[in-house]
Amino acid sequence: YWFPKPGIVRKISNLTSFDAHPDVLYLELHVKPGDIIGPIDCHPARAGVVLATGRDVTSARKLAETIINSIQIITS
């Protein structure tokens, strides 16, 4: 899940970097530039979700973390 800082979304970087990755089952961001992000205090308030797979749980988790750290939601 993405938990960006509250504020106005200014930029989302690297969003298409993982579009064709065979181990990414689902990737969706619920925000776009110009959207206002408030405090994340419930499930629907999260900015996005990624679901990955791999040869084992550790590799799937590592891929998901890599994606979350690579796709940055910049707010101000």
mmCIF file of C-alpha atoms in Angstrom:
data_model
loop_
_atom_site.group_PDB
_atom_site.id
_atom_site.type_symbol
_atom_site.label_atom_id
_atom_site.label_comp_id
_atom_site.label_asym_id
_atom_site.label_seq_id
_atom_site.Cartn_x
_atom_site.Cartn_y
_atom_site.Cartn_z
ATOM 1 C CA TYR A 1 0.000 0.000 0.000
ATOM 2 C CA TRP A 2 1.055 3.600 -0.513
ATOM 3 C CA PHE A 3 0.852 5.991 2.420
ATOM 4 C CA PRO A 4 2.040 9.352 1.069
ATOM 5 C CA LYS A 5 2.328 12.466 3.154
ATOM 6 C CA PRO A 6 -0.881 14.526 3.323
ATOM 7 C CA GLY A 7 -1.059 17.408 0.867
ATOM 8 C CA ILE A 8 -1.669 18.081 -2.808
ATOM 9 C CA VAL A 9 -0.289 15.449 -5.185
ATOM 10 C CA ARG A 10 2.292 17.256 -7.307
ATOM 11 C CA LYS A 11 3.865 14.328 -9.155
ATOM 12 C CA ILE A 12 3.823 10.552 -9.396
ATOM 13 C CA SER A 13 7.135 9.141 -10.576
ATOM 14 C CA ASN A 14 7.884 5.789 -12.238
ATOM 15 C CA LEU A 15 4.226 4.773 -12.463
ATOM 16 C CA THR A 16 4.612 2.731 -15.647
ATOM 17 C CA SER A 17 7.923 1.107 -14.671
ATOM 18 C CA PHE A 18 6.273 -2.157 -13.619
ATOM 19 C CA ASP A 19 3.358 -2.391 -16.075
ATOM 20 C CA ALA A 20 4.745 -5.412 -17.904
ATOM 21 C CA HIS A 21 6.386 -7.191 -14.967
ATOM 22 C CA PRO A 22 5.182 -10.815 -15.024
ATOM 23 C CA ASP A 23 5.019 -11.081 -11.213
ATOM 24 C CA VAL A 24 2.825 -7.995 -10.720
ATOM 25 C CA LEU A 25 -0.718 -9.290 -10.437
ATOM 26 C CA TYR A 26 -2.394 -5.979 -9.590
ATOM 27 C CA LEU A 27 -1.193 -2.392 -9.273
ATOM 28 C CA GLU A 28 -3.519 0.557 -8.844
ATOM 29 C CA LEU A 29 -3.085 4.084 -7.573
ATOM 30 C CA HIS A 30 -6.201 5.917 -6.458
ATOM 31 C CA VAL A 31 -4.658 9.395 -6.731
ATOM 32 C CA LYS A 32 -3.421 11.635 -9.519
ATOM 33 C CA PRO A 33 -1.653 15.012 -9.691
ATOM 34 C CA GLY A 34 -3.893 17.710 -8.253
ATOM 35 C CA ASP A 35 -5.696 15.392 -5.813
ATOM 36 C CA ILE A 36 -5.673 16.283 -2.134
ATOM 37 C CA ILE A 37 -4.488 13.608 0.269
ATOM 38 C CA GLY A 38 -5.652 13.893 3.849
ATOM 39 C CA PRO A 39 -4.623 11.816 6.833
ATOM 40 C CA ILE A 40 -4.774 8.094 6.097
ATOM 41 C CA ASP A 41 -7.063 6.852 8.825
ATOM 42 C CA CYS A 42 -8.979 4.054 7.090
ATOM 43 C CA HIS A 43 -8.640 1.502 4.281
ATOM 44 C CA PRO A 44 -10.141 3.644 1.475
ATOM 45 C CA ALA A 45 -7.795 6.537 2.314
ATOM 46 C CA ARG A 46 -4.691 4.651 1.141
ATOM 47 C CA ALA A 47 -3.293 6.000 -2.109
ATOM 48 C CA GLY A 48 -2.861 2.669 -3.854
ATOM 49 C CA VAL A 49 -2.190 -1.037 -3.695
ATOM 50 C CA VAL A 50 0.152 -3.543 -5.313
ATOM 51 C CA LEU A 51 -0.156 -7.324 -5.345
ATOM 52 C CA ALA A 52 2.899 -9.311 -6.379
ATOM 53 C CA THR A 53 3.827 -12.957 -6.630
ATOM 54 C CA GLY A 54 7.093 -14.842 -6.885
ATOM 55 C CA ARG A 55 8.737 -18.166 -6.291
ATOM 56 C CA ASP A 56 8.124 -17.754 -2.548
ATOM 57 C CA VAL A 57 6.643 -15.314 -0.032
ATOM 58 C CA THR A 58 9.963 -13.572 0.536
ATOM 59 C CA SER A 59 10.516 -12.809 -3.152
ATOM 60 C CA ALA A 60 6.909 -11.632 -3.602
ATOM 61 C CA ARG A 61 7.209 -9.319 -0.582
ATOM 62 C CA LYS A 62 10.555 -7.989 -1.815
ATOM 63 C CA LEU A 63 9.078 -7.188 -5.246
ATOM 64 C CA ALA A 64 6.076 -5.413 -3.696
ATOM 65 C CA GLU A 65 8.378 -3.359 -1.466
ATOM 66 C CA THR A 66 10.602 -2.491 -4.438
ATOM 67 C CA ILE A 67 7.588 -1.262 -6.386
ATOM 68 C CA ILE A 68 6.246 0.769 -3.455
ATOM 69 C CA ASN A 69 9.655 2.378 -2.948
ATOM 70 C CA SER A 70 10.101 3.046 -6.678
ATOM 71 C CA ILE A 71 6.750 4.643 -7.458
ATOM 72 C CA GLN A 72 6.802 7.871 -5.491
ATOM 73 C CA ILE A 73 3.833 10.085 -4.793
ATOM 74 C CA ILE A 74 5.172 13.593 -4.272
ATOM 75 C CA THR A 75 2.934 15.926 -2.230
ATOM 76 C CA SER A 76 3.272 19.482 -0.942
#
